[in-house]
Each structure stands twice: as structure tokens, then as C-alpha cells.
CSV table of C-alpha atoms and ligand atoms in Angstrom, one decimal:
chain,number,residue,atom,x,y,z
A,184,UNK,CA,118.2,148.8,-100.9
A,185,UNK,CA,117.6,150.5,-104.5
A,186,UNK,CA,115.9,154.0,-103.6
A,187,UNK,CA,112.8,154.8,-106.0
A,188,UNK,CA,111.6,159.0,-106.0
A,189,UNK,CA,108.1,159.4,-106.8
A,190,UNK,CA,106.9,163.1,-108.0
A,191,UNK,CA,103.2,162.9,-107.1
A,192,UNK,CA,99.7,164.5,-105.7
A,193,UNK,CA,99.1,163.2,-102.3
A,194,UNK,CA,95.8,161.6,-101.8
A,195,UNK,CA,94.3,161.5,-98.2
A,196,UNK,CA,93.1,157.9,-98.9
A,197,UNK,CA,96.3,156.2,-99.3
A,198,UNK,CA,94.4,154.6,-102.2
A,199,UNK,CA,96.1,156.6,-104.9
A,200,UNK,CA,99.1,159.3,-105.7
A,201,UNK,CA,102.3,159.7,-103.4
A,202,UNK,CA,100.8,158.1,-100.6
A,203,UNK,CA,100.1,154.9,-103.2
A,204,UNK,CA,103.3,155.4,-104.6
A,205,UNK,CA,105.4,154.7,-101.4
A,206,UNK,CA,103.7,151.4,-100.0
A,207,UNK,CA,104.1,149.9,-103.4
A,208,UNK,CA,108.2,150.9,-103.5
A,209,UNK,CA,108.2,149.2,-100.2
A,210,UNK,CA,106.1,146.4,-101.2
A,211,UNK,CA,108.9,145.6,-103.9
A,212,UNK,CA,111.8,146.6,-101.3
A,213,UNK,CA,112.5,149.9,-102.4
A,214,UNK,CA,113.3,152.9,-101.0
A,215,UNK,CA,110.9,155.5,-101.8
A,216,UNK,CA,111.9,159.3,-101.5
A,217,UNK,CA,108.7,161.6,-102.3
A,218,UNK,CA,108.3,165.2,-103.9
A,219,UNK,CA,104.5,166.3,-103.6
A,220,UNK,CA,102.7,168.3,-107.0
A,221,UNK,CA,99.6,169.2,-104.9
A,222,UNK,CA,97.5,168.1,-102.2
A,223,UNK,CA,93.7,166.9,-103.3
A,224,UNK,CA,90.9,167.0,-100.9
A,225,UNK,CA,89.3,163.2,-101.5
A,226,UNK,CA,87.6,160.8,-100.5
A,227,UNK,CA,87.2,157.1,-101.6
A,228,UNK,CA,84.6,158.4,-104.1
A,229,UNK,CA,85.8,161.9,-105.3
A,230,UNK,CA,88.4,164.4,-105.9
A,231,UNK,CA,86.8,167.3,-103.7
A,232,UNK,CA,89.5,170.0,-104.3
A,233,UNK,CA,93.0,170.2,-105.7
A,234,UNK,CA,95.6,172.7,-103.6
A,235,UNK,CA,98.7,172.7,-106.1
A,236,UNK,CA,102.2,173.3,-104.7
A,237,UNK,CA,104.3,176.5,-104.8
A,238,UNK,CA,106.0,175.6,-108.1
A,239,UNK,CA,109.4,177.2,-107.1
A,240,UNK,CA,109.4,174.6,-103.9
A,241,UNK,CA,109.2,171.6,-105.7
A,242,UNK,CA,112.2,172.9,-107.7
A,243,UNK,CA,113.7,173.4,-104.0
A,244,UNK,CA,112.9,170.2,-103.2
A,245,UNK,CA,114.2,168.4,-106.0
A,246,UNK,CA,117.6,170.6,-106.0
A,247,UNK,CA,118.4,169.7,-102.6
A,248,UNK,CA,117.4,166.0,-102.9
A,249,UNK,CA,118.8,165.4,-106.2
A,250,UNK,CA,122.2,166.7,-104.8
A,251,UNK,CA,122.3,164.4,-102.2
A,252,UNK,CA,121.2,161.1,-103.9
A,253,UNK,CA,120.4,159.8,-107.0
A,254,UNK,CA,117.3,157.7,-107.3
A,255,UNK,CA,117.5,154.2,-109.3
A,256,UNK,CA,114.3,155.4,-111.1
A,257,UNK,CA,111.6,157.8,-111.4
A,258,UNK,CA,108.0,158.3,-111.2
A,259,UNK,CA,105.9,161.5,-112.6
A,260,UNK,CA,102.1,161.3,-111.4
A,261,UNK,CA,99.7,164.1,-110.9
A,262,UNK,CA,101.2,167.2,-111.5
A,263,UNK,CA,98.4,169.7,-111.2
A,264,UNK,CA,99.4,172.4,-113.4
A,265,UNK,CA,101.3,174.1,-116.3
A,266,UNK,CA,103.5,176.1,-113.8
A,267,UNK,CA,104.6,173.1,-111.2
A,268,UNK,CA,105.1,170.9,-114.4
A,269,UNK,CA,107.6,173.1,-115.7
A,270,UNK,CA,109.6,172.9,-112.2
A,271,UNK,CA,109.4,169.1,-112.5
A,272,UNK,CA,111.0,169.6,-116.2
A,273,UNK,CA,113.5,171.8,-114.6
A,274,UNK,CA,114.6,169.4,-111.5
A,275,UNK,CA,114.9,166.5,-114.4
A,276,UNK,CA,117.0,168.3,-116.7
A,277,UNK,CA,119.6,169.6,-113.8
A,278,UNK,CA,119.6,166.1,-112.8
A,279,UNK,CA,120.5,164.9,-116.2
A,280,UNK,CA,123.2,167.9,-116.8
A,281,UNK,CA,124.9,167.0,-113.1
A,282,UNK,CA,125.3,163.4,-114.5
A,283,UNK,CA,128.1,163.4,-116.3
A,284,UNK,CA,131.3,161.4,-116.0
A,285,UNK,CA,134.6,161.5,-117.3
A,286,UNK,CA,133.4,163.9,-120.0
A,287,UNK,CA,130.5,161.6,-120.8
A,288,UNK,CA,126.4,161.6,-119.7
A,289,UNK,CA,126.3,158.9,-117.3
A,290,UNK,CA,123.4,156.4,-117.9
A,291,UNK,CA,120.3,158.0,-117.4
A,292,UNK,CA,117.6,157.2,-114.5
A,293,UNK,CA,114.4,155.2,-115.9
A,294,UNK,CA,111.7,157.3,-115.6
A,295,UNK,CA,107.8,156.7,-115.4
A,296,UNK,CA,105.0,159.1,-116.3
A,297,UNK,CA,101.9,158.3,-115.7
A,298,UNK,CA,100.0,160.8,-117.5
A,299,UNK,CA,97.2,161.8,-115.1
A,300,UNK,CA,94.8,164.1,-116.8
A,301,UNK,CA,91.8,163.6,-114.1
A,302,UNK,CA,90.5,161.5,-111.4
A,303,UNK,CA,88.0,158.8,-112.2
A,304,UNK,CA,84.9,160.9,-111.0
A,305,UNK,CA,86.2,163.6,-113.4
A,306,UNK,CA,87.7,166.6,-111.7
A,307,UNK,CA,90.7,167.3,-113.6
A,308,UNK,CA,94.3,166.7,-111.9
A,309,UNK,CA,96.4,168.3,-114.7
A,310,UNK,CA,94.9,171.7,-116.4
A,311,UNK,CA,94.2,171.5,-119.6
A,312,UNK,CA,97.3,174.0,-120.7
A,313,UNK,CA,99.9,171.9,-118.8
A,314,UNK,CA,99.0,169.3,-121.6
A,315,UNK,CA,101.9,170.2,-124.0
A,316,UNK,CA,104.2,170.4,-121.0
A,317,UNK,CA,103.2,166.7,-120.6
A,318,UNK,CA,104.0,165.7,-123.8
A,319,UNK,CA,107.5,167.3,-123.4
A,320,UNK,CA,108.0,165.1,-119.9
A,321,UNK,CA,106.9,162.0,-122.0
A,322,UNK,CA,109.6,162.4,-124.4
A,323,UNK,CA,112.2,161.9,-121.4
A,324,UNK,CA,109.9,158.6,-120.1
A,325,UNK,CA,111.2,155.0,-120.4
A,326,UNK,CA,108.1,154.3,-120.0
A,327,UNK,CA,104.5,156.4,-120.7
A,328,UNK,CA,101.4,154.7,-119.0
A,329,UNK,CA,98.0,156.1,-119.9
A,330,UNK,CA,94.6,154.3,-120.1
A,331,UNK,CA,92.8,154.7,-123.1
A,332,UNK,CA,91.0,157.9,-122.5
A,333,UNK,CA,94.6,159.6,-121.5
A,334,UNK,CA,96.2,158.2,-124.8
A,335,UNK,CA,93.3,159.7,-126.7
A,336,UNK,CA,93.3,163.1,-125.1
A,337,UNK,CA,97.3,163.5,-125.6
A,338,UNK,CA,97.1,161.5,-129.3
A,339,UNK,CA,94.0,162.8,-130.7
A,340,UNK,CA,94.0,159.2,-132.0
A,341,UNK,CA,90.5,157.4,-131.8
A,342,UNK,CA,91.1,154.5,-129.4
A,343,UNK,CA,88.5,152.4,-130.1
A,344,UNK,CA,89.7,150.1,-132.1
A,345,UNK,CA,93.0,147.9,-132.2
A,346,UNK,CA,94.7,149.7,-134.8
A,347,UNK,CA,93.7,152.9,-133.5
A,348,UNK,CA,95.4,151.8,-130.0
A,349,UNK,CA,98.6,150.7,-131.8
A,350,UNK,CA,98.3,154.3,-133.6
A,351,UNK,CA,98.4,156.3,-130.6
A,352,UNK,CA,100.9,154.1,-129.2
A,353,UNK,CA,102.9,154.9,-132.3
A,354,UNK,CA,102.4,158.6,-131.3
A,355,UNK,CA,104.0,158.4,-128.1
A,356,UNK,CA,106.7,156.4,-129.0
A,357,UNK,CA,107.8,157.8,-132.5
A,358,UNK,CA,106.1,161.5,-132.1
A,359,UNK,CA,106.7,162.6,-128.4
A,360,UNK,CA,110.0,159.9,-128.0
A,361,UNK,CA,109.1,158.3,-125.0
A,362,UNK,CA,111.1,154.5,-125.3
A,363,UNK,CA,108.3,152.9,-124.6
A,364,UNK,CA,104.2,153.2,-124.0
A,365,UNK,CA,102.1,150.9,-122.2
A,366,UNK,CA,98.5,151.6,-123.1
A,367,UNK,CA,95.9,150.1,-121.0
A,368,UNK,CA,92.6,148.9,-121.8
A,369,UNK,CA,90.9,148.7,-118.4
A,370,UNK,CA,88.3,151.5,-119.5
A,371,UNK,CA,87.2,149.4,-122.6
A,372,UNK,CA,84.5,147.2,-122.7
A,373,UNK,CA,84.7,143.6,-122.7
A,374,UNK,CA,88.5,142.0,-121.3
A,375,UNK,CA,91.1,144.3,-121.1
A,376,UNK,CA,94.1,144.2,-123.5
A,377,UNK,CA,97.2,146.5,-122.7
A,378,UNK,CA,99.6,147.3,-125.6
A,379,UNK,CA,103.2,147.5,-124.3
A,380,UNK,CA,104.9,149.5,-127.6
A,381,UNK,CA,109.1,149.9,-127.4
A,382,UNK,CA,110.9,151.8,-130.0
A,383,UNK,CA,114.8,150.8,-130.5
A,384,UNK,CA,116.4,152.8,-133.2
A,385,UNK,CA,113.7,153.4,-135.8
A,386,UNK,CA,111.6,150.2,-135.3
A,387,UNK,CA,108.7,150.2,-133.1
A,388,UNK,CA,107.4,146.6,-131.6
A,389,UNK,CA,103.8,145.8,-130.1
A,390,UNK,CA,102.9,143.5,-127.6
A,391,UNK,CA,99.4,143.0,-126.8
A,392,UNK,CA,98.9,141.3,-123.2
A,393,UNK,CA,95.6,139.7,-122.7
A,394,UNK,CA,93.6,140.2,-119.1
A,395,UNK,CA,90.6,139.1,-118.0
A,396,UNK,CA,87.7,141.4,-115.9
A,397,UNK,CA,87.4,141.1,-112.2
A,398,UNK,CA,83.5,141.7,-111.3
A,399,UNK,CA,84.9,143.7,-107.9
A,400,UNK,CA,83.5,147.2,-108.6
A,401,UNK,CA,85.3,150.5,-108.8
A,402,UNK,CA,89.1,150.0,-107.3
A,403,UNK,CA,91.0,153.0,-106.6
A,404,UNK,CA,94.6,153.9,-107.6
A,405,UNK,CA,95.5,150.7,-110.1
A,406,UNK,CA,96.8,153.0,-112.4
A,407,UNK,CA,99.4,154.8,-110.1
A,408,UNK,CA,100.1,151.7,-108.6
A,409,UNK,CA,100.6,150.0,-111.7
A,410,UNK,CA,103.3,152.7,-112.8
A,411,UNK,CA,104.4,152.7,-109.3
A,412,UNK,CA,105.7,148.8,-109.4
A,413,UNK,CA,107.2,149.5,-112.7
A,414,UNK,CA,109.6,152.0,-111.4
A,415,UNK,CA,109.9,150.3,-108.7
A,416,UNK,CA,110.9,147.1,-110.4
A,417,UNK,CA,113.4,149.3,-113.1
A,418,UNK,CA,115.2,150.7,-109.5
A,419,UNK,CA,115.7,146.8,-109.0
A,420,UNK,CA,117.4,146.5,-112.6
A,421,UNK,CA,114.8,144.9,-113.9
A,422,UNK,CA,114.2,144.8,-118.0
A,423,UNK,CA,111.2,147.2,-118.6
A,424,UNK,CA,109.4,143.9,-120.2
A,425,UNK,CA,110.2,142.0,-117.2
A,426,UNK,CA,109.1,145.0,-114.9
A,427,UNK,CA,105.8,145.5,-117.3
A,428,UNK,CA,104.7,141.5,-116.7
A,429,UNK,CA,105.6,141.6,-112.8
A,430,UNK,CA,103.7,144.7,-112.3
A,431,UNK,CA,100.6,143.4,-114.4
A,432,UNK,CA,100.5,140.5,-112.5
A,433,UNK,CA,100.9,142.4,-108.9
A,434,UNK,CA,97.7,144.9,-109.4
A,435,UNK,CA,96.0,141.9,-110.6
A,436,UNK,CA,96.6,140.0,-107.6
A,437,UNK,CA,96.2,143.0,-105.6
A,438,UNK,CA,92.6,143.8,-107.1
A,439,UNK,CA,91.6,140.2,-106.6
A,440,UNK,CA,92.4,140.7,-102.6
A,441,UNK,CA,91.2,144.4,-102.4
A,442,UNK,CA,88.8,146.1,-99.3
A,443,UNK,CA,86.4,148.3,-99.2
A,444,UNK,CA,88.4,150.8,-96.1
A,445,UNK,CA,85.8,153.6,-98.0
A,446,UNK,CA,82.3,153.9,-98.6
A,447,UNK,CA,82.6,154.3,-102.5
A,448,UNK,CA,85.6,152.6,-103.7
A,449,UNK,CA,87.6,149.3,-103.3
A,450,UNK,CA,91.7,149.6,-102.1
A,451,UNK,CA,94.0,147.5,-103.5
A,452,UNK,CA,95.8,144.9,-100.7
A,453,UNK,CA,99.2,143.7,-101.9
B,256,PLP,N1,94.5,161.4,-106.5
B,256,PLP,C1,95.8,161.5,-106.9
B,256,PLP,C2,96.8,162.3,-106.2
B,256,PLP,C3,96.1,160.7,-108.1
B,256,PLP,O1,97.3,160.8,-108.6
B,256,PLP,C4,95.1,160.0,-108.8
B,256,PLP,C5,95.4,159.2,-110.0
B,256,PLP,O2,96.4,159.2,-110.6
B,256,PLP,C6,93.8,160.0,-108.2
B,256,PLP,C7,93.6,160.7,-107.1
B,256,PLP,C8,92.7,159.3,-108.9
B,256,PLP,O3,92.6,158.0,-108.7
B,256,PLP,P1,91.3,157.2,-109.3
B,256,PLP,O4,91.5,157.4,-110.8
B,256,PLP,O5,91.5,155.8,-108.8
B,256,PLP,O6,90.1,158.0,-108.9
């Protein structure tokens, strides 16, 4: 079994963050180590109050894990602030250094951010001066994975149109250096388009994927679950457009099938 390592908030739920994180990995037989950013205080309906982690441990924690295994891929989620951010950078780059063989970097581990800026009620999950730290951890992603408000907020592009989409995709890609950036269109009106942009060498390509509403209410945690199955489909060795079209279609089916477990928001069933 591929082992998957997932550097996340933990939400109570299980509808969202590490706890999310981990039932998909298994879903997709993986592995799934854990390093927790912060513990929320949540319900199925809001973010009540974030309780970030003593930076300095999730270093700890990622030394001492990252000695004695290295994951097939990563996942960044929530991570709270500027301070714990910076740790995470830390833990990645030490993991990168130790990888070298016979003289040479050996091939580095996929990683997956998902950008989270806030929870859908609002309350933010990343402060606001973490935000260039961010954009520093998306330049080490093989794949970025924001909606559309995310990509705006990190871009200053204005995502409400096509080309401005393919613009701030652009951004991510050619300006930050993340390999690839799958925007998705979930929070625009009408059906929802994700652009999947990959740069190789100097030359960016676009693919637009074409979805189609589900009238099921608000569902909570498609987005980390979404960049969950990704990495967990990359620890597999799958191709990151093979691992972007599997993943689509498993929090598609998983949103057609979800429960209500909470008062205020549906759970995805996979
Ligand atoms: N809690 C944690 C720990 C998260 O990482 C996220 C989203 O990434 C959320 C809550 C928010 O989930 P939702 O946007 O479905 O409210």
C-alpha cells in the first residue's frame, strides 16, 4: 500500500480537513499519515473557533515522520497562520534536501495545495498575512486547487469571466510556478466549469471540464476531498490528468449519494 501524508486543520465533523483527508486516502487504498495545522471548533454549519498549532511542533512532527518514511505524495490544507505556514515550508524543504541520491535530487513527491483562505460561512482559516507564504508553497505544488473566490484573492485576477479564469490560472502556473492549477467553478452561477491549466517548459495548456449542478444544498468538504483524491490518486502513480478526471468523477458521485449526519450541511458518502 502507497502511503499519502496530509498536512491539514482537523474538523470535528469528519466532513472536511484531516479528518476528510484520511477516509478519502483509504477510500482509494492509501495509506494516510496526518500532521494537524490547527484544531477548529465546527459544526456542520460553521467554523466556531480556530485553535492553531504550536508552529515549532508541526516542524517536530514532520522531522521525525519524514525521517522514517517518505510519503508517495502530499497534501497542504488549512494552515491557520503565517507562523505554522512557515514550519510546513520548513518540513518540505528538509524533505526535499534529504532526497538526494548518488549526488543527484531524487524525484520529488507530488504535492497538493489546496489553498484554504476560509470556511464556507466565512471565518477565515488562513490569516490574511500568511497569504504570501501561500503563494511561496504553491510554487512547490504539482498541483494548486482553489475555487474561484481563492484564485481571485491570491491572483487579484477578476474571475468572472472565462478569460479572466484562464488569466489567474496563468498566474499560478507561470507567476507562482506551481505545475499545474485546477480552478474550480462550483461557486459560479449556472454549471460549473473547472479549468485544469499545466505548464511544461514555457507552454501553458487549458482544459476546461464541463459539470453539471446537483440541486442537493450546501455539501461540506468537496473541496478538500477533491484535492484529497488527487493526492491520493498521484501516491498511486497515477498521471495528474488521469488523477484530476478520477477525482472529478468520485466527489461527483459522492455528492450525488451524500447525508444530512448535521443539521446545516450535507456529507459526502463515497
Ligand atoms: N475545516 C477545515 C479544517 C477545513 O480545511 C475546511 C476547508 O478546507 C473547512 C473546515 C471548510 O469546509 P467548508 O468549506 O465545506 O465549510
Amino acid at each position: 500500500m502507497e502511503c499519502a501524508l496530509t498536512i491539514a486543520g482537523s474538523d470535528p465533523t469528519g466532513g472536511a480537513g484531516l479528518q476528510a483527508d484520511l477516509q478519502v486516502f483509504r477510500h482509494f487504498g492509501v495509506h494516510g499519515a496526518g500532521v494537524i495545522t490547527a484544531l477548529t471548533v465546527q459544526d456542520s454549519g460553521s467554523v466556531h473557533r480556530v485553535l492553531p498549532s504550536f508552529p515549532s511542533v508541526v516542524l517536530e512532527q514532520l522531522r521525525v515522520l519524514l525521517k522514517d518514511f517518505t510519503p508517495s505524495a502530499i497534501k497542504l490544507g488549512m494552515l491557520a497562520t503565517d507562523d505554522v505556514a512557515l514550519n510546513v515550508e520548513l518540513g518540505l524543504r528538509e524533505l526535499e534536501n534529504s532526497r538526494i541520491s548518488g549526488g543527484r535530487p531524487a524525484a520529488r513527491v507530488p504535492i497538493v495545495v489546496d489553498p484554504v483562505l476560509a470556511a464556507s460561512d466565512g471565518t477565515a482559516l488562513l490569516e490574511r498575512r500568511a497569504w504570501a507564504r501561500l503563494q511561496d508553497l504553491i510554487g512547490r505544488a504539482t498541483l494548486v486547487t482553489p475555487n474561484l473566490p481563492e484564485a481571485q484573492a491570491l491572483t487579484d485576477c477578476d474571475v468572472s469571466t472565462e478569460e479572466g479564469v484562464q488569466a489567474a490560472a496563468t498566474a499560478l502556473v507561470s507567476h507562482y510556478g506551481a505545475e499545474a492549477a485546477l480552478i474550480k467553478g462550483g461557486h459560479a452561477a449556472g454549471p460549473p466549469r473547472d479549468l485544469l491549466a499545466t505548464r511544461q517548459g514555457g507552454t501553458v495548456t487549458y482544459d476546461w471540464f464541463e459539470g453539471h449542478r446537483m440541486d442537493v444544498g450546501s455539501v461540506h468538504g468537496t473541496g478538500c476531498a477533491l484535492a484529497a483524491a488527487v493526492t491520493a490518486l498521484l501516491a498511486r502513480g497515477d498521471s495528474l490528468p488521469e488523477a484530476v478526471g478520477t477525482a472529478r468523477t468520485f466527489v461527483r458521485d459522492s455528492i450525488s449519494r451524500s447525508e444530512d449526519y448535521g443539521k446545516r450541511a450535507r456529507f459526502l458518502v463515497y
